[in-house]
mmCIF file of C-alpha atoms and ligand atoms in Angstrom:
data_model
loop_
_atom_site.group_PDB
_atom_site.id
_atom_site.type_symbol
_atom_site.label_atom_id
_atom_site.label_comp_id
_atom_site.label_asym_id
_atom_site.label_seq_id
_atom_site.Cartn_x
_atom_site.Cartn_y
_atom_site.Cartn_z
ATOM 1 C CA UNK A 1 119.064 98.590 66.364
ATOM 2 C CA UNK A 2 117.689 101.832 68.611
ATOM 3 C CA UNK A 3 116.265 100.362 71.660
ATOM 4 C CA UNK A 4 114.440 103.538 72.874
ATOM 5 C CA UNK A 5 112.188 102.856 69.986
ATOM 6 C CA UNK A 6 111.155 99.374 71.058
ATOM 7 C CA UNK A 7 109.601 101.188 74.167
ATOM 8 C CA UNK A 8 107.119 103.310 71.789
ATOM 9 C CA UNK A 9 103.786 102.201 70.460
ATOM 10 C CA UNK A 10 101.575 103.199 67.797
ATOM 11 C CA UNK A 11 98.073 103.972 69.993
ATOM 12 C CA UNK A 12 96.767 103.479 65.620
ATOM 13 C CA UNK A 13 96.402 100.606 66.052
ATOM 14 C CA UNK A 14 94.632 100.106 69.449
ATOM 15 C CA UNK A 15 91.868 102.690 67.651
ATOM 16 C CA UNK A 16 89.859 104.964 69.532
ATOM 17 C CA UNK A 17 86.358 103.539 70.262
ATOM 18 C CA UNK A 18 86.323 103.375 73.970
ATOM 19 C CA UNK A 19 87.314 100.026 75.052
ATOM 20 C CA UNK A 20 88.796 98.999 72.116
ATOM 21 C CA UNK A 21 92.230 96.743 72.978
ATOM 22 C CA UNK A 22 95.062 95.253 71.890
ATOM 23 C CA UNK A 23 97.937 93.115 73.762
ATOM 24 C CA UNK A 24 101.353 93.526 73.314
ATOM 25 C CA UNK A 25 104.165 90.997 73.262
ATOM 26 C CA UNK A 26 108.279 92.982 73.765
ATOM 27 C CA UNK A 27 111.672 91.261 73.964
ATOM 28 C CA UNK A 28 113.794 94.489 74.821
ATOM 29 C CA UNK A 29 117.220 95.045 75.794
ATOM 30 C CA UNK A 30 117.738 97.030 78.442
ATOM 31 C CA UNK A 31 118.925 100.293 78.585
ATOM 32 C CA UNK A 32 121.443 101.288 80.125
ATOM 33 C CA UNK A 33 120.992 102.516 84.285
ATOM 34 C CA UNK A 34 117.801 100.799 84.306
ATOM 35 C CA UNK A 35 118.014 100.639 88.607
ATOM 36 C CA UNK A 36 119.444 101.960 91.327
ATOM 37 C CA UNK A 37 124.276 101.669 92.203
ATOM 38 C CA UNK A 38 123.852 98.812 94.196
ATOM 39 C CA UNK A 39 120.724 96.482 92.045
ATOM 40 C CA UNK A 40 119.710 97.033 88.652
ATOM 41 C CA UNK A 41 119.450 95.127 85.072
ATOM 42 C CA UNK A 42 121.946 94.930 83.409
ATOM 43 C CA UNK A 43 122.370 97.004 80.491
ATOM 44 C CA UNK A 44 121.051 95.105 77.062
ATOM 45 C CA UNK A 45 120.386 92.172 78.966
ATOM 46 C CA UNK A 46 116.035 91.041 77.550
ATOM 47 C CA UNK A 47 113.451 92.938 79.031
ATOM 48 C CA UNK A 48 110.034 91.227 78.969
ATOM 49 C CA UNK A 49 107.357 92.839 78.380
ATOM 50 C CA UNK A 50 103.449 92.280 78.396
ATOM 51 C CA UNK A 51 101.250 95.338 77.481
ATOM 52 C CA UNK A 52 97.408 95.571 76.612
ATOM 53 C CA UNK A 53 96.421 99.252 75.075
ATOM 54 C CA UNK A 54 92.977 99.978 76.131
ATOM 55 C CA UNK A 55 91.131 102.887 74.715
ATOM 56 C CA UNK A 56 89.666 104.181 77.712
ATOM 57 C CA UNK A 57 87.502 108.397 77.070
ATOM 58 C CA UNK A 58 90.666 110.442 78.167
ATOM 59 C CA UNK A 59 92.833 108.477 77.216
ATOM 60 C CA UNK A 60 95.431 105.232 76.399
ATOM 61 C CA UNK A 61 95.696 102.780 79.355
ATOM 62 C CA UNK A 62 98.170 100.815 79.870
ATOM 63 C CA UNK A 63 97.735 97.741 81.590
ATOM 64 C CA UNK A 64 101.589 95.299 82.054
ATOM 65 C CA UNK A 65 104.127 93.700 83.371
ATOM 66 C CA UNK A 66 108.091 93.268 82.937
ATOM 67 C CA UNK A 67 110.520 89.985 83.976
ATOM 68 C CA UNK A 68 114.455 90.973 83.201
ATOM 69 C CA UNK A 69 117.238 89.736 85.388
ATOM 70 C CA UNK A 70 118.869 91.784 88.151
ATOM 71 C CA UNK A 71 122.456 91.542 88.740
ATOM 72 C CA UNK A 72 123.725 93.456 92.663
ATOM 73 C CA UNK A 73 125.993 93.947 95.054
ATOM 74 C CA UNK A 74 125.045 92.794 98.427
ATOM 75 C CA UNK A 75 124.566 95.949 100.972
ATOM 76 C CA UNK A 76 126.485 93.525 104.285
ATOM 77 C CA UNK A 77 128.399 90.927 102.211
ATOM 78 C CA UNK A 78 129.860 92.641 99.314
ATOM 79 C CA UNK A 79 129.646 89.930 97.014
ATOM 80 C CA UNK A 80 127.196 89.769 92.988
ATOM 81 C CA UNK A 81 124.521 88.306 93.230
ATOM 82 C CA UNK A 82 121.089 87.637 90.619
ATOM 83 C CA UNK A 83 117.907 87.716 91.564
ATOM 84 C CA UNK A 84 114.347 88.468 89.021
ATOM 85 C CA UNK A 85 112.950 91.545 88.056
ATOM 86 C CA UNK A 86 108.582 91.552 88.067
ATOM 87 C CA UNK A 87 106.692 94.335 88.322
ATOM 88 C CA UNK A 88 103.186 95.610 86.876
ATOM 89 C CA UNK A 89 101.740 99.110 86.041
ATOM 90 C CA UNK A 90 98.468 100.340 85.026
ATOM 91 C CA UNK A 91 99.165 104.081 83.397
ATOM 92 C CA UNK A 92 96.706 107.045 82.008
ATOM 93 C CA UNK A 93 98.006 108.222 78.883
ATOM 94 C CA UNK A 94 96.171 111.106 77.496
ATOM 95 C CA UNK A 95 94.904 112.526 74.820
ATOM 96 C CA UNK A 96 95.824 115.658 74.147
ATOM 97 C CA UNK A 97 93.485 118.582 74.776
ATOM 98 C CA UNK A 98 91.445 115.705 77.317
ATOM 99 C CA UNK A 99 90.246 116.758 80.825
ATOM 100 C CA UNK A 100 92.143 114.878 81.813
ATOM 101 C CA UNK A 101 95.202 116.409 80.814
ATOM 102 C CA UNK A 102 93.776 119.777 81.090
ATOM 103 C CA UNK A 103 93.233 119.309 84.559
ATOM 104 C CA UNK A 104 96.490 117.268 85.737
ATOM 105 C CA UNK A 105 100.282 118.196 85.522
ATOM 106 C CA UNK A 106 102.812 115.239 83.421
ATOM 107 C CA UNK A 107 103.595 114.370 86.155
ATOM 108 C CA UNK A 108 101.336 113.310 87.483
ATOM 109 C CA UNK A 109 99.464 111.767 84.421
ATOM 110 C CA UNK A 110 100.776 110.464 80.757
ATOM 111 C CA UNK A 111 100.293 112.098 78.275
ATOM 112 C CA UNK A 112 100.390 110.521 74.519
ATOM 113 C CA UNK A 113 103.143 112.536 72.048
ATOM 114 C CA UNK A 114 100.916 112.412 68.689
ATOM 115 C CA UNK A 115 99.457 109.287 68.918
ATOM 116 C CA UNK A 116 102.562 107.493 70.558
ATOM 117 C CA UNK A 117 102.941 106.228 73.980
ATOM 118 C CA UNK A 118 106.274 105.579 75.038
ATOM 119 C CA UNK A 119 106.735 102.816 77.757
ATOM 120 C CA UNK A 120 110.362 103.409 79.390
ATOM 121 C CA UNK A 121 109.452 106.233 81.894
ATOM 122 C CA UNK A 122 106.958 103.624 83.276
ATOM 123 C CA UNK A 123 108.527 100.409 82.736
ATOM 124 C CA UNK A 124 111.985 103.549 84.879
ATOM 125 C CA UNK A 125 109.560 104.327 87.237
ATOM 126 C CA UNK A 126 107.923 100.643 88.440
ATOM 127 C CA UNK A 127 111.331 99.345 88.182
ATOM 128 C CA UNK A 128 113.449 101.196 91.022
ATOM 129 C CA UNK A 129 110.488 101.571 93.158
ATOM 130 C CA UNK A 130 110.548 97.043 93.607
ATOM 131 C CA UNK A 131 114.580 97.637 94.658
ATOM 132 C CA UNK A 132 115.414 97.729 97.550
ATOM 133 C CA UNK A 133 117.844 100.412 99.211
ATOM 134 C CA UNK A 134 119.663 97.913 100.763
ATOM 135 C CA UNK A 135 120.116 94.937 97.902
ATOM 136 C CA UNK A 136 121.152 91.916 100.241
ATOM 137 C CA UNK A 137 122.302 88.153 98.814
ATOM 138 C CA UNK A 138 119.665 86.861 100.610
ATOM 139 C CA UNK A 139 116.920 87.982 103.765
ATOM 140 C CA UNK A 140 119.541 87.097 105.959
ATOM 141 C CA UNK A 141 122.882 87.590 104.991
ATOM 142 C CA UNK A 142 124.907 87.672 107.969
ATOM 143 C CA UNK A 143 127.708 90.339 106.668
ATOM 144 C CA UNK A 144 131.421 90.020 107.247
ATOM 145 C CA UNK A 145 133.492 89.532 110.211
ATOM 146 C CA UNK A 146 134.160 92.891 111.582
ATOM 147 C CA UNK A 147 137.421 90.984 112.469
ATOM 148 C CA UNK A 148 139.196 88.725 109.144
ATOM 149 C CA UNK A 149 136.843 90.141 106.297
ATOM 150 C CA UNK A 150 135.601 87.036 105.756
ATOM 151 C CA UNK A 151 131.680 86.243 104.114
ATOM 152 C CA UNK A 152 130.400 84.893 108.042
ATOM 153 C CA UNK A 153 127.987 82.393 105.664
ATOM 154 C CA UNK A 154 131.087 80.563 104.429
ATOM 155 C CA UNK A 155 132.658 80.264 107.896
ATOM 156 C CA UNK A 156 132.018 78.094 109.601
ATOM 157 C CA UNK A 157 129.247 77.974 112.857
ATOM 158 C CA UNK A 158 130.989 79.811 116.233
ATOM 159 C CA UNK A 159 134.328 81.495 114.037
ATOM 160 C CA UNK A 160 135.682 84.359 115.925
ATOM 161 C CA UNK A 161 138.787 86.590 116.907
ATOM 162 C CA UNK A 162 138.817 85.191 120.865
ATOM 163 C CA UNK A 163 142.149 87.105 121.889
ATOM 164 C CA UNK A 164 144.767 85.063 123.995
ATOM 165 C CA UNK A 165 147.885 86.193 124.686
ATOM 166 C CA UNK A 166 150.774 83.915 123.356
ATOM 167 C CA UNK A 167 152.131 82.908 127.027
ATOM 168 C CA UNK A 168 149.132 82.282 128.348
ATOM 169 C CA UNK A 169 147.600 80.401 125.025
ATOM 170 C CA UNK A 170 149.270 77.311 125.789
ATOM 171 C CA UNK A 171 148.632 77.193 129.717
ATOM 172 C CA UNK A 172 144.926 77.260 128.636
ATOM 173 C CA UNK A 173 144.725 74.795 126.543
ATOM 174 C CA UNK A 174 146.395 72.596 129.044
ATOM 175 C CA UNK A 175 144.472 73.863 131.989
ATOM 176 C CA UNK A 176 140.810 73.536 129.338
ATOM 177 C CA UNK A 177 141.891 69.521 128.822
ATOM 178 C CA UNK A 178 142.322 69.087 132.453
ATOM 179 C CA UNK A 179 139.285 70.801 133.373
ATOM 180 C CA UNK A 180 137.339 68.659 130.577
ATOM 181 C CA UNK A 181 139.648 65.797 131.670
ATOM 182 C CA UNK A 182 139.310 66.379 135.145
ATOM 183 C CA UNK A 183 135.005 67.376 134.777
ATOM 184 C CA UNK A 184 133.680 66.250 131.996
ATOM 185 C CA UNK A 185 132.330 69.964 131.149
ATOM 186 C CA UNK A 186 133.963 70.676 127.302
ATOM 187 C CA UNK A 187 137.107 72.610 126.740
ATOM 188 C CA UNK A 188 136.627 75.548 125.034
ATOM 189 C CA UNK A 189 135.545 78.137 127.996
ATOM 190 C CA UNK A 190 138.857 80.441 129.019
ATOM 191 C CA UNK A 191 138.943 80.048 132.548
ATOM 192 C CA UNK A 192 138.705 83.423 134.522
ATOM 193 C CA UNK A 193 141.307 82.713 137.515
ATOM 194 C CA UNK A 194 144.316 82.471 135.540
ATOM 195 C CA UNK A 195 143.328 86.042 134.385
ATOM 196 C CA UNK A 196 145.462 88.333 136.558
HETATM 197 ZN ZN1 ZN B 1 125.623 89.285 101.849
HETATM 198 ZN ZN1 ZN B 2 136.845 86.067 111.027
#
């Protein structure tokens, strides 16, 4: 099936009497490249489009919403994650030869093509505008450890790569243990006086 045509509505079904309206609901397989490089709607996944068309003096006003699924790659830790798309739009499609058509650019106000209007560019615009340039798997994603490259959120708290010369490691360990025993302090802090 031609997916594109599912975004196209025939305004003859609405009529031209100002105030005339009609509601539509369609499930549309997502077209290719709906989104940004790092996050977008997977091609072919279902988009749920709800739209009301209303006849106004200058054209047809389309008010609607789109929901669907998002697949993204976290900009910090690089894992893939999913999210929900939920966007709304209000778009005027101007009648041919209307004052609106003659005083605006097609970039500013959409046009009816004959009796039809195409919602795909509108859905594309609101979808892309809603997406973050740096998508995150969760708002406080810790990113990757700069030493080992593992996800910080998958590592135990206090993960670090503090390097100790192996020749000192055994000494430091013993010192820490003794210090903890004699002073009642927790082991782990490396004594500065043992280094030269
Ligand atoms: Zn992340
Ligand atoms: Zn690490």
